Coordinates of C-alpha atoms in Angstrom, one line a residue:
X1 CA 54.2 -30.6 8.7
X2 CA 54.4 -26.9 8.3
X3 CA 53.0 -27.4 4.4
X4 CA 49.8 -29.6 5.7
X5 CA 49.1 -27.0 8.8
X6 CA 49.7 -24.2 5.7
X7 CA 47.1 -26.4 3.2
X8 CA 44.7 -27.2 6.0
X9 CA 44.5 -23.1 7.1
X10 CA 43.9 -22.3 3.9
X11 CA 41.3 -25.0 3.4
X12 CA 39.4 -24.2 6.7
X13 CA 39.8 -20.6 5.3
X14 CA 37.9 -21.0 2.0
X15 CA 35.2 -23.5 3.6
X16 CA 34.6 -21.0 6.3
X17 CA 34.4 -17.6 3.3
X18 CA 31.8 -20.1 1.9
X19 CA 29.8 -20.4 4.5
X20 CA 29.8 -16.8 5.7
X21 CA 28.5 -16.1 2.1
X22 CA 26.3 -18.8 1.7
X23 CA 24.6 -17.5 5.1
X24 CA 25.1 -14.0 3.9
X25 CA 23.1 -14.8 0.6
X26 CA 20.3 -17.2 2.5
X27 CA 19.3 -14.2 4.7
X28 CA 20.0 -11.2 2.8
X29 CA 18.3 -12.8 -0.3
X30 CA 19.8 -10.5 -3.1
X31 CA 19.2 -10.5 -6.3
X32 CA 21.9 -11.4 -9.1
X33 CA 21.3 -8.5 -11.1
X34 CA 23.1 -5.0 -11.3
X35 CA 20.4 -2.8 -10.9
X36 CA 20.2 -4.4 -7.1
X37 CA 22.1 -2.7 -4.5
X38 CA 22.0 -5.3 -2.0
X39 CA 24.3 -7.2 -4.9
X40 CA 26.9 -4.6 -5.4
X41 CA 27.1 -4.4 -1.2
X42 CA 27.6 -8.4 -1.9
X43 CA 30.4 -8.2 -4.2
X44 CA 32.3 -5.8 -2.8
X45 CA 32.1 -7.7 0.5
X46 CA 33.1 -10.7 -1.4
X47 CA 36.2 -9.2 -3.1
X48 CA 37.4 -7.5 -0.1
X49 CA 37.1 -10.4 2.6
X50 CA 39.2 -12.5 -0.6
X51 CA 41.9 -9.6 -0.8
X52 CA 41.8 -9.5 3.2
X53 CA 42.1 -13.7 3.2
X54 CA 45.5 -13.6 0.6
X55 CA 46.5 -10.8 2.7
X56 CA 46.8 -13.0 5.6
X57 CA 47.9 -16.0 4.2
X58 CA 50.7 -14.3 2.7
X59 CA 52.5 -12.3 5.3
X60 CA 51.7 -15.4 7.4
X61 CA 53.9 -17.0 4.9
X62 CA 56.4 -14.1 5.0
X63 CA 56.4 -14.2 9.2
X64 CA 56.7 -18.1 9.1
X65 CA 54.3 -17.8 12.3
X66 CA 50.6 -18.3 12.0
X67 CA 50.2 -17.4 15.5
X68 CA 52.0 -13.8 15.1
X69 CA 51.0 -12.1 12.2
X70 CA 52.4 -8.2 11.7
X71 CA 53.6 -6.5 8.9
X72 CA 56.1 -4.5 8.5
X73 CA 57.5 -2.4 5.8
X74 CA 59.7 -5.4 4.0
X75 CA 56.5 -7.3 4.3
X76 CA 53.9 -4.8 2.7
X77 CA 56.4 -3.9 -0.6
X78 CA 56.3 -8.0 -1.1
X79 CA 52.7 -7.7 -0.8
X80 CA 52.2 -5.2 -3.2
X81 CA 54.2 -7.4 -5.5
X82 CA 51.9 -10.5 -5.2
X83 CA 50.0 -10.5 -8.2
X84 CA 46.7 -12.1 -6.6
X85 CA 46.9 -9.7 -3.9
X86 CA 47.3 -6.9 -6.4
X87 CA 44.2 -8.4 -8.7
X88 CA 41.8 -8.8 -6.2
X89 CA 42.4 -5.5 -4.2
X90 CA 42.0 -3.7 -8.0
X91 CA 38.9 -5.9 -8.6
X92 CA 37.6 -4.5 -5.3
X93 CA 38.5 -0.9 -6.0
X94 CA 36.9 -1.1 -9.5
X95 CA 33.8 -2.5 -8.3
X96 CA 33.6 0.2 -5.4
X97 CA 34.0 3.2 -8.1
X98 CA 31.3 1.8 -10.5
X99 CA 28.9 1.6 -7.3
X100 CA 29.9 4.9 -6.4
X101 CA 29.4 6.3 -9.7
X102 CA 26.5 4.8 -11.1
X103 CA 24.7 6.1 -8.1
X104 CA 25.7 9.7 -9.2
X105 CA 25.0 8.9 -12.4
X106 CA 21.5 7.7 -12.0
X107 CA 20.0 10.4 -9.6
X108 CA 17.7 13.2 -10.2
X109 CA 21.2 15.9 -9.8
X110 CA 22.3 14.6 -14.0
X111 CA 18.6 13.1 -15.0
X112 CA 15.7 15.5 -13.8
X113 CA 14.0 15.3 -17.5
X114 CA 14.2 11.9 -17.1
X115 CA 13.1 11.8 -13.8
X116 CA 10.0 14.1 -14.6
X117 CA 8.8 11.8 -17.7
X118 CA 8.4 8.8 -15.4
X119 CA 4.7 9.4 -15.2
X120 CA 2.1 10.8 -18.0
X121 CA -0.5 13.2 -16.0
X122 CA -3.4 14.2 -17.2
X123 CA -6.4 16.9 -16.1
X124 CA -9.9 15.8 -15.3
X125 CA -12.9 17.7 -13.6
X126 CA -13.7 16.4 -10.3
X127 CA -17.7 16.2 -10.6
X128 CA -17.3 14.3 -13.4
X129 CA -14.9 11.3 -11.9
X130 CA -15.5 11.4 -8.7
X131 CA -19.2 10.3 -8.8
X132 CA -21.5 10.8 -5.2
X133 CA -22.2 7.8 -3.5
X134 CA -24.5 6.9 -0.3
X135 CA -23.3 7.1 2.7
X136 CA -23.4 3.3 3.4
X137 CA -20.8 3.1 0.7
X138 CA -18.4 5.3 2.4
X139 CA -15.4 3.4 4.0
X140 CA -15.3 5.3 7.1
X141 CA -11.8 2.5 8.7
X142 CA -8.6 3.6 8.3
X143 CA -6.2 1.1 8.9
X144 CA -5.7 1.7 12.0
X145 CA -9.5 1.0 13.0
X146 CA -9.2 -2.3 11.2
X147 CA -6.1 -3.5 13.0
X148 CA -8.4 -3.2 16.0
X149 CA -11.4 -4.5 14.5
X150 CA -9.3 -7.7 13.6
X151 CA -7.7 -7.8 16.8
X152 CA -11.2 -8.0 18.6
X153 CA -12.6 -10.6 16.3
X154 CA -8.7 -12.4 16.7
X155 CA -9.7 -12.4 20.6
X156 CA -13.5 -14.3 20.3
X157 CA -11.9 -17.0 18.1
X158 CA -10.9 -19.5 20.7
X159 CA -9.4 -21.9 18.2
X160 CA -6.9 -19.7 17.2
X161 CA -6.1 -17.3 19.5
X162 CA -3.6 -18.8 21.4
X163 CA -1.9 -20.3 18.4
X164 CA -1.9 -17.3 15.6
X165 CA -2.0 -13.6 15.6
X166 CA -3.4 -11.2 13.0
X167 CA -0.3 -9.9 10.8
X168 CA -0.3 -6.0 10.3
X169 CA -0.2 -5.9 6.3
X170 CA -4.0 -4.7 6.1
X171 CA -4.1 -4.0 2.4
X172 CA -7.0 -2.1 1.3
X173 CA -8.8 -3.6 -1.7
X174 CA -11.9 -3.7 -3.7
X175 CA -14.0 -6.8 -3.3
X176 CA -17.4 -7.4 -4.7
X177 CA -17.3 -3.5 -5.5
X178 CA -17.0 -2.4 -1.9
X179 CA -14.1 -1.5 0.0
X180 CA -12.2 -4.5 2.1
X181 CA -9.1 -4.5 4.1
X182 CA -7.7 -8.3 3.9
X183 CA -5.0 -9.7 6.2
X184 CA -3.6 -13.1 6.9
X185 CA -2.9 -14.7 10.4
X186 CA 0.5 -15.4 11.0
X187 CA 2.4 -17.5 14.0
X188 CA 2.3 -16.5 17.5
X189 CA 6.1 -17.4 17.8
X190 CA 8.4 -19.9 16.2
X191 CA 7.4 -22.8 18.5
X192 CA 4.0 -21.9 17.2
X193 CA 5.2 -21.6 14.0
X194 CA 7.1 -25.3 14.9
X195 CA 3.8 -27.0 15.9
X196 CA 1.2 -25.7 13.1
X197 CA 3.7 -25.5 10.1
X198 CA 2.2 -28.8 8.5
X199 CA -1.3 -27.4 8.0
X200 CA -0.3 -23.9 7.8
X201 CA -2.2 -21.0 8.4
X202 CA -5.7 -21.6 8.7
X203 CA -7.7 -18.1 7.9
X204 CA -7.0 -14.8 6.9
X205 CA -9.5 -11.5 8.4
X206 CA -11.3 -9.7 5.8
X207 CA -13.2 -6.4 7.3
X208 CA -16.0 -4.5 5.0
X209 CA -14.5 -0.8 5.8
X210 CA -18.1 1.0 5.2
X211 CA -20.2 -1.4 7.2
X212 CA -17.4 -2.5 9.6
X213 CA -18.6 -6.1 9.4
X214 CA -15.5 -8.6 10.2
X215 CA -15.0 -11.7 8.9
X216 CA -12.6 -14.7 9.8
X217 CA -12.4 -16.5 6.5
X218 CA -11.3 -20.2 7.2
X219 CA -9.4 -22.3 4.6
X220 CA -10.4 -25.8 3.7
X221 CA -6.0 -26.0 3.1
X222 CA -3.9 -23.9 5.3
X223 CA -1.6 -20.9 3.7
X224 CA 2.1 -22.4 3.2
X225 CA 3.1 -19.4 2.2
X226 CA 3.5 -16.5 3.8
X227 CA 5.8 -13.5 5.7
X228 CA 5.9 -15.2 8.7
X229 CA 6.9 -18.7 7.7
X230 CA 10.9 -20.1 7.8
X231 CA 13.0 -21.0 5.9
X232 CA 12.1 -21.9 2.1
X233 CA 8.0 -21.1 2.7
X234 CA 9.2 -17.9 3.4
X235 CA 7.5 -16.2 1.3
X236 CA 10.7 -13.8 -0.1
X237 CA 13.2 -16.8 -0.2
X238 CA 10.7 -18.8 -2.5
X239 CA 10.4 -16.0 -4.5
X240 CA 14.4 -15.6 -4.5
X241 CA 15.0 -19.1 -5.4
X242 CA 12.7 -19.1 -8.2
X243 CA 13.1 -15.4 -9.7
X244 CA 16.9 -15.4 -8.4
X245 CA 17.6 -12.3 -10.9
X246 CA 14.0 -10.4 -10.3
X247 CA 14.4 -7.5 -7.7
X248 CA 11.0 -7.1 -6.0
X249 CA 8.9 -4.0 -4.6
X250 CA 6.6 -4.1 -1.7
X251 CA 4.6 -7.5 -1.9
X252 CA 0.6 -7.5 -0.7
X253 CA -1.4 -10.0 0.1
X254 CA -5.0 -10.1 -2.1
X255 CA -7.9 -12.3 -2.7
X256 CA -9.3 -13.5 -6.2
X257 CA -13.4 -12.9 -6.9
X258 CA -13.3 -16.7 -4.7
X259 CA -11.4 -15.4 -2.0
X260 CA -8.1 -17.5 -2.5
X261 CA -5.3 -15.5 -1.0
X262 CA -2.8 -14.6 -2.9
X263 CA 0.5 -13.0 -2.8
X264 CA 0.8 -9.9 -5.2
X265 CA 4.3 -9.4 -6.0
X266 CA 6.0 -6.7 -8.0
X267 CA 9.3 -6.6 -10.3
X268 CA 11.3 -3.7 -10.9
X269 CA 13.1 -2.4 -13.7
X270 CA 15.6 0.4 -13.9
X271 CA 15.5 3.1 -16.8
X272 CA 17.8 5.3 -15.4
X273 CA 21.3 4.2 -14.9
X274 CA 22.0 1.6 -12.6
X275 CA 19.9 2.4 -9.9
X276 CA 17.6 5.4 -10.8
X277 CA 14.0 5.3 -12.6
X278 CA 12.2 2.2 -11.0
X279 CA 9.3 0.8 -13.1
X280 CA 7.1 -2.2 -12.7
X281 CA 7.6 -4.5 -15.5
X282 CA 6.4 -8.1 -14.1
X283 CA 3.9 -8.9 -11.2
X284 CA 4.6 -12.2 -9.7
X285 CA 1.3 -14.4 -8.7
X286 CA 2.2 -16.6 -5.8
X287 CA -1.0 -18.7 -4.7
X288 CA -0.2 -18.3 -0.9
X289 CA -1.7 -22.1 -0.3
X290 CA 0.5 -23.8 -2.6
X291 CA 2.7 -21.6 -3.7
X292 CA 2.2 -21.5 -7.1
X293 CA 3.4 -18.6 -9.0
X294 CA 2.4 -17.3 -12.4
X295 CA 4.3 -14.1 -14.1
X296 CA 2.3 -11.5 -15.7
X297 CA 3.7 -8.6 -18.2
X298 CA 2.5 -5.7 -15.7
X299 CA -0.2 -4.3 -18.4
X300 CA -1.5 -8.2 -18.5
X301 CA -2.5 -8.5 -14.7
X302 CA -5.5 -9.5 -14.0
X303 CA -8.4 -6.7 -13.1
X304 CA -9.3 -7.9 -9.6
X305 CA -5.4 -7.6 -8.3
X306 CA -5.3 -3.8 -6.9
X307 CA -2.2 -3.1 -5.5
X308 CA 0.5 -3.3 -8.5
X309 CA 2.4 0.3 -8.0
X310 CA 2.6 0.7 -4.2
X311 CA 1.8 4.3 -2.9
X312 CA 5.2 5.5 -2.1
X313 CA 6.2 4.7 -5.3
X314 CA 3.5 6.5 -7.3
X315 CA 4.5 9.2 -4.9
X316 CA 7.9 9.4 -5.8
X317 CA 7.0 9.9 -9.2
X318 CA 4.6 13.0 -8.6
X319 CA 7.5 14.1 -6.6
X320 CA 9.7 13.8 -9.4
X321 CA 7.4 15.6 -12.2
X322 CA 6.4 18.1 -9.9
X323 CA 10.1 19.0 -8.5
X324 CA 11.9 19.1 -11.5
X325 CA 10.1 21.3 -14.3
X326 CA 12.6 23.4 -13.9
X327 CA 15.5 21.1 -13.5
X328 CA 17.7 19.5 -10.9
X329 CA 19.1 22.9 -9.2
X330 CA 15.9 25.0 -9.3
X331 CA 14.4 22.4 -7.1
X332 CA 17.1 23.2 -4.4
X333 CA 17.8 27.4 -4.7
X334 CA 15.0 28.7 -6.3
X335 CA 12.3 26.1 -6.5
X336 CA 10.3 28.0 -8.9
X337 CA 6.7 26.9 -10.0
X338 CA 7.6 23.4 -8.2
X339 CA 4.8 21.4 -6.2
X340 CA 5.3 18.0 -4.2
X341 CA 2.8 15.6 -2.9
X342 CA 1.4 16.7 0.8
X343 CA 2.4 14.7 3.9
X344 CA 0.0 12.1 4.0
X345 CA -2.2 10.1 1.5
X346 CA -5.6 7.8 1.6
X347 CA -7.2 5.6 -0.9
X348 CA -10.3 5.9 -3.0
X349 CA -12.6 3.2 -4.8
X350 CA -12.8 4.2 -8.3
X351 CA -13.6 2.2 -12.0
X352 CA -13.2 -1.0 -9.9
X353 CA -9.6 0.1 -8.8
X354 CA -7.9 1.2 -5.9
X355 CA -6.8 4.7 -6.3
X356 CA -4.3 6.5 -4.1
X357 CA -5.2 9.7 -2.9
X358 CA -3.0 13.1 -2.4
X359 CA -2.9 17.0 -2.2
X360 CA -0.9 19.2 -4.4
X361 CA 0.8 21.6 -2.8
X362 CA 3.5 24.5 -3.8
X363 CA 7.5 23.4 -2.0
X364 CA 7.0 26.5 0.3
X365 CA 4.6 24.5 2.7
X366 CA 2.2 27.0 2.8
X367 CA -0.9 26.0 4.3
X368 CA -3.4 25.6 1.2
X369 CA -3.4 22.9 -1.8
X370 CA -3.4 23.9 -5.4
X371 CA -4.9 20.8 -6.2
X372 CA -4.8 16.9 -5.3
X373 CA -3.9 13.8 -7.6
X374 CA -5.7 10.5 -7.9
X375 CA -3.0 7.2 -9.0
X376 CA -4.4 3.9 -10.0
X377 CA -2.5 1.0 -8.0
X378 CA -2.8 -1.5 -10.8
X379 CA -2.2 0.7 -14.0
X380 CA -0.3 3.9 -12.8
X381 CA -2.4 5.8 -14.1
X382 CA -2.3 9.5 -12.5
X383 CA -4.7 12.3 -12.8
X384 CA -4.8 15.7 -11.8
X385 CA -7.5 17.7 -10.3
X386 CA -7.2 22.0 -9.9
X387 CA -9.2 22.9 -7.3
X388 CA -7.5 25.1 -4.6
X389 CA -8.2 24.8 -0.7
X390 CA -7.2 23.7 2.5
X391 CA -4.3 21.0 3.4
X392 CA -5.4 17.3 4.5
X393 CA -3.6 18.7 8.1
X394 CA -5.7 22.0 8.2
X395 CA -9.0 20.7 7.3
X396 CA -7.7 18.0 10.1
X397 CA -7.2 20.9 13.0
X398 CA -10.8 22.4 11.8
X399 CA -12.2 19.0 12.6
X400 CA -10.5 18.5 15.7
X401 CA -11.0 22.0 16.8
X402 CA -14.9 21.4 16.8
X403 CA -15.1 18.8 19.4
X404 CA -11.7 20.1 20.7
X405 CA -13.2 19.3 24.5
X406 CA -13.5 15.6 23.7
X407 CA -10.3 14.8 23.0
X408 CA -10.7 13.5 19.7
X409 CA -8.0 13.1 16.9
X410 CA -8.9 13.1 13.0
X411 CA -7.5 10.2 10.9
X412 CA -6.1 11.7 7.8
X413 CA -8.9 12.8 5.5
X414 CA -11.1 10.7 2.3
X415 CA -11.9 12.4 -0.6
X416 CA -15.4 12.9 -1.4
X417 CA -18.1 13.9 -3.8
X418 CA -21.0 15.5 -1.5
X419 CA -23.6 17.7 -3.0
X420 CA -21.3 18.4 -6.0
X421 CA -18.7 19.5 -3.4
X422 CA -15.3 18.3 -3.3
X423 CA -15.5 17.6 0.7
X424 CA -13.1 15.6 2.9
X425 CA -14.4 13.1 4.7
X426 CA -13.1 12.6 8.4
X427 CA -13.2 10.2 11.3
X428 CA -12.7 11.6 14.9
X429 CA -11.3 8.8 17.2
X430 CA -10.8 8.6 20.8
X431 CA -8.0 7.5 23.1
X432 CA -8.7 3.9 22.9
X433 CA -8.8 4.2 18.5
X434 CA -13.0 3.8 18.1
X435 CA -14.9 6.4 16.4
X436 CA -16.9 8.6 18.0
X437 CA -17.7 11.5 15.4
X438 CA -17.6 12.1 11.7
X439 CA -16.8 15.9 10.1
X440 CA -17.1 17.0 6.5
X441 CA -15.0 19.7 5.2
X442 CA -15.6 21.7 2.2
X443 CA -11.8 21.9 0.2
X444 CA -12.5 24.9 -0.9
X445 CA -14.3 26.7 2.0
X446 CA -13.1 25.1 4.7
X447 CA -14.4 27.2 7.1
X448 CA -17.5 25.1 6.5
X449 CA -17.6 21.9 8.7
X450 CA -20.1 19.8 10.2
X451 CA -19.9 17.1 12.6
X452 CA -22.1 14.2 13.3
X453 CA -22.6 11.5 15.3
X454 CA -23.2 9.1 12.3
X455 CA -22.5 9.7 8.8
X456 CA -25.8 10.4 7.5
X457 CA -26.7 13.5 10.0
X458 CA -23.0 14.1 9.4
X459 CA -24.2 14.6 5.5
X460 CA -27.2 16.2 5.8
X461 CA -25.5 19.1 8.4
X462 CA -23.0 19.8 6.1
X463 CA -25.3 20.1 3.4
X464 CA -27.3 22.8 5.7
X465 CA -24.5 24.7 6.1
X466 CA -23.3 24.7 2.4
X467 CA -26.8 26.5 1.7
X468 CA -26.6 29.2 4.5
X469 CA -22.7 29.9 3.5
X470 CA -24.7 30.4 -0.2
X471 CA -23.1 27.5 -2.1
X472 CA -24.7 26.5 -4.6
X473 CA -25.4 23.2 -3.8
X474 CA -27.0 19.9 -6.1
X475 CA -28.9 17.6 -4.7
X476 CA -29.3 16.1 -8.6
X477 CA -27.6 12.6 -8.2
X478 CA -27.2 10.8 -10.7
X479 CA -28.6 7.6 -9.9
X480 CA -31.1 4.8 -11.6
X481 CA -34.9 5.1 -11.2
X482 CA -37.1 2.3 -10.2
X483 CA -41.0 2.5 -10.5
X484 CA -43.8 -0.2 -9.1
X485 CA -46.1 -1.8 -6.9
X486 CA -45.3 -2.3 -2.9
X487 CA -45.6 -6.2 -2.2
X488 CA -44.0 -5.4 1.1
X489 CA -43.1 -2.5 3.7
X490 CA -42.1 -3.1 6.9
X491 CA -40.7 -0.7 9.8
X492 CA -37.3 -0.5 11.6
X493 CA -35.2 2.3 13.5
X494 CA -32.0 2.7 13.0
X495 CA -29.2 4.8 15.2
X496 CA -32.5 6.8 16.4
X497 CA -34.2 7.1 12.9
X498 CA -37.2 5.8 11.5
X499 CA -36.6 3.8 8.4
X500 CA -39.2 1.7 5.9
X501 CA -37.9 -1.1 4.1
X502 CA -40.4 -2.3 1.0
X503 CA -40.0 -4.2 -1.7
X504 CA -42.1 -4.1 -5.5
X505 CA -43.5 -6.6 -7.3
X506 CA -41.3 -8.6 -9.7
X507 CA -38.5 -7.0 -7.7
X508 CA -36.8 -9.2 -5.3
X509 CA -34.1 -6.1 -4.2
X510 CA -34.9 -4.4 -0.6
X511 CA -35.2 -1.0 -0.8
X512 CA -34.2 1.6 2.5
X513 CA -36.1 4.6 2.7
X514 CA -35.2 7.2 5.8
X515 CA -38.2 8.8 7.2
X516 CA -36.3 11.6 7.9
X517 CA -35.1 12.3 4.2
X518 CA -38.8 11.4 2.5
X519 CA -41.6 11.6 5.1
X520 CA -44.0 11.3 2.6
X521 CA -43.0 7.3 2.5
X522 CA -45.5 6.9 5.8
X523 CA -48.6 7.7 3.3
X524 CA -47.5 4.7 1.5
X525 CA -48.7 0.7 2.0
X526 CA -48.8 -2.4 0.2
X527 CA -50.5 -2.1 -3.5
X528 CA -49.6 1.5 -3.9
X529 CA -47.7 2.4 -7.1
X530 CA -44.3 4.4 -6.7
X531 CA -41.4 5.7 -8.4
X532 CA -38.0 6.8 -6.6
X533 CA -34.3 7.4 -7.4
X534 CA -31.9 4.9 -5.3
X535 CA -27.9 4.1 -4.4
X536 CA -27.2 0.3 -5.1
X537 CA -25.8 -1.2 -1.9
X538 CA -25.0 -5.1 -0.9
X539 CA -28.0 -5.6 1.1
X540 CA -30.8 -2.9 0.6
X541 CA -30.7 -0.1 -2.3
X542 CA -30.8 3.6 -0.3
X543 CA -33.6 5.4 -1.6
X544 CA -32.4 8.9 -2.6
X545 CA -35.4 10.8 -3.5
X546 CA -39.5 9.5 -3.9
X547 CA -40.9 10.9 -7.1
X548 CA -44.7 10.2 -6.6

């Protein structure tokens, strides 16, 4: 009797470590791979809960009593003795000292050089990269902004509402060459989630961050696949049971050129040690309707996915090369000639890419930057640009302090070409998160700030106050000219300002002239001939300058 009760404990022992691993693994989701913390965590815990169970089972043995378990010091030297007890308690130990140390030995304190190669940086000039654009192309949301934007539009659509909400991801991409932020819906709750799951999610928000437009994209076939789905739809256990050994990065949700959502998923690699040096070797393609998945060699990807390196990560790696010229201890005593990323970044359109954006700054927090770096998302690409000026927080406060009795608070600054000028760009937001004001503010003289109710009397007062502070400014963009005949003009204001719209024969594009920037436009009418230099757009061109 005593033999079965001993058998069956045991049994109902190892059935009930399996389960507790088996739940362990379903929800934790590590990888099997030993570059993955989460594993080592996993096998230690496995090791010692197995040394803990033999433990038991053996001085139970010793004590004859189940119910009254104790040791004492006869029964602890015939533990030591047992040779499983002893294997697995070694096994545990061992597997503890290799964590320990291959997280020493893969930090920055015994690899700085390697640390600091991580990235290749290289110098541009700023006029020539960052290219002026008109001011209907600047993406005046943060995300913030398009979390209520989608919100609002979440609140008109009656068929969903009450059913879905609008998840938070928000990921900044380019789409059709403008700025978009895209983000799916997701279930209300898990009785939601329990009562829609066979069609699955039915739309994802799409909001045009220069002309604010929001959009409700519906699916012909719901999204299976996603963050806020259960159990294998999830969309990290899918990708854990099929890539079981791949340790992923931040996943972002995308859209191809035909607006199929995607899930853009990252895989790490480790050059440094065990733990130390991640790169992105694979992106994993999971079609978020079926959940089909493709893997792509990360310099195979294809050009419309933007977010491959997320911005943390190409962060860290500024961090690293701009820490550790000097090596590990310099950047700790005397933490000379390093420079670190400033506190805050923002994102930037550029070569059909998604570009993060961040000051350079010296590890003394003083209050100017020595320069700023732009990183590509989908290449990792990182370039530096040396021109000295004022912090993303400072040029902030300057903002601010301009309409200081209103309240308002800046969202962190966009980098911008205007005039030739490196300029930050900067949205003043009340209480309730709208915008109510936009400032410019020169990098380099940032005593020079304008404010403005819109963005193009915004422009055109900073511009006034770069030539009375003596800058030398150009107003030479260059842009494509157009010459012909008006087949059509017609009048419209807009935010208070008189605008013509014509078009030229042969030339089915609408072109938007502002009164206010070429008044000589009102001598014009249908048959004239004319030439003028203009900014492409989606809808109408903006005409820059009328030539005759």
């Amino acid at each position: 009797m005593k033999k079965n009760k001993k058998a069956f404990a045991i049994t109902l022992g190892i059935i009930t470590l399996c389960v507790i691993l088996g739940i362990y693994y379903y929800v934790a989701l590590p990888a099997f791979n030993i570059h993955c913390v989460g594993f080592w965590y996993f096998a230690i815990g496995l090791f010692a809960i197995l040394t803990l169970v033999v433990a038991l089972v053996r001085v139970a043995k010793l004590n004859q009593d189940y119910n009254n378990i104790h040791i004492d010091r006869d029964t602890w030297i015939d533990l030591k003795s047992n040779l499983l007890f002893k294997l697995l308690l070694s096994i545990t130990l061992i597997v503890g000292v290799i964590y320990i140390c291959g997280s020493i030995l893969s930090s920055p304190i015994v690899n700085a050089k390697k640390y600091r190669e991580l990235i290749n940086i290289s110098t541009h000039e700023f006029e020539k990269d960052i290219k002026q654009i008109s001011y209907n192309e600047i993406p005046i949301l943060d995300k913030d902004s398009a979390t209520l934007l989608g919100s609002r539009k979440m609140g008109n659509m009656v068929d969903y509402v009450s059913q879905f909400e609008v998840s938070s991801a928000y990921t900044q991409i380019n789409y059709d060459n403008r700025p978009y932020r895209v983000s799916p819906l997701e279930y209300g709750s898990i009785i939601k989630w329990f009562t829609n799951r066979s069609k699955g999610i039915p739309a994802y928000m799409k909001i045009d961050m220069a002309s604010q437009n929001v959009e409700c994209v519906k699916l012909k076939e719901g999204m299976k696949y996603s963050t806020s789905e259960h159990f294998g739809r999830n969309i990290y256990r899918h990708l854990r049971f099929k890539y079981p050994t791949y340790i992923f990065d931040d996943i972002h949700f995308e859209i191809d050129e035909k607006g199929t959502p995607y899930w853009i998923c990252p895989v790490l690699d480790y050059s440094i040690g065990l733990f130390g040096g991640e790169k992105i070797k694979d992106v994993i393609l999971v079609n978020a309707v079926t959940g089909e998945t493709t893997d792509y060699k990360v310099d195979k990807v294809p050009t419309w996915i933007d977010h491959v390196y997320s911005a943390d990560l190409l962060i860290d790696y500024y961090d690293y090369y701009g820490t550790l010229k000097n090596g590990y201890l310099n950047s700790v005593f005397s933490q000379k000639g390093c420079l670190q990323t400033t506190d805050g970044y923002n994102y930037i359109a550029l070569d059909d890419d998604v570009w993060v954006y961040t000051g350079v700054t010296s590890v003394g927090k003083d209050e100017s930057n020595v320069g700023f770096v732009l990183m590509n998302q989908r290449t990792g690409e990182t370039r530096y640009y040396s021109i000295a000026g004022a912090q993303e927080e400072s040029a902030m406060e300057s903002a601010q302090g301009q309409v200081q009795n209103l309240g308002y608070k800046a969202t962190f600054p966009l980098l911008l070409n205007i005039a030739n000028e490196p300029t930050y760009f900067i949205c003043l937001k009340d209480d309730a998160g709208l915008v109510k004001r936009y400032a410019m503010v020169n990098i380099q003289k940032y005593s020079i700030v304008a404010i403005g109710s819109s963005v193009t009397d915004c422009e055109k007062e900073y511009i006034n106050l770069l030539k009375k502070n003596h800058v030398s400014v150009s107003d030479a963009k260059d842009l494509p000219e157009t010459s012909g005949k008006i087949a059509k003009i017609a009048q419209a204001v807009v935010d208070g300002n008189s605008h013509y719209y014509i078009m030229l024969e042969g030339d089915t594009s609408i072109y938007d002239v502002n009164v206010s920037d070429n008044i000589k436009i009102i001598t014009y009418t249908i048959g004239d001939s004319i030439t003028f230099s203009y900014t492409k757009g989606k809808e109408t061109n903006s005409v820059s300058q009328i030539k005759q």
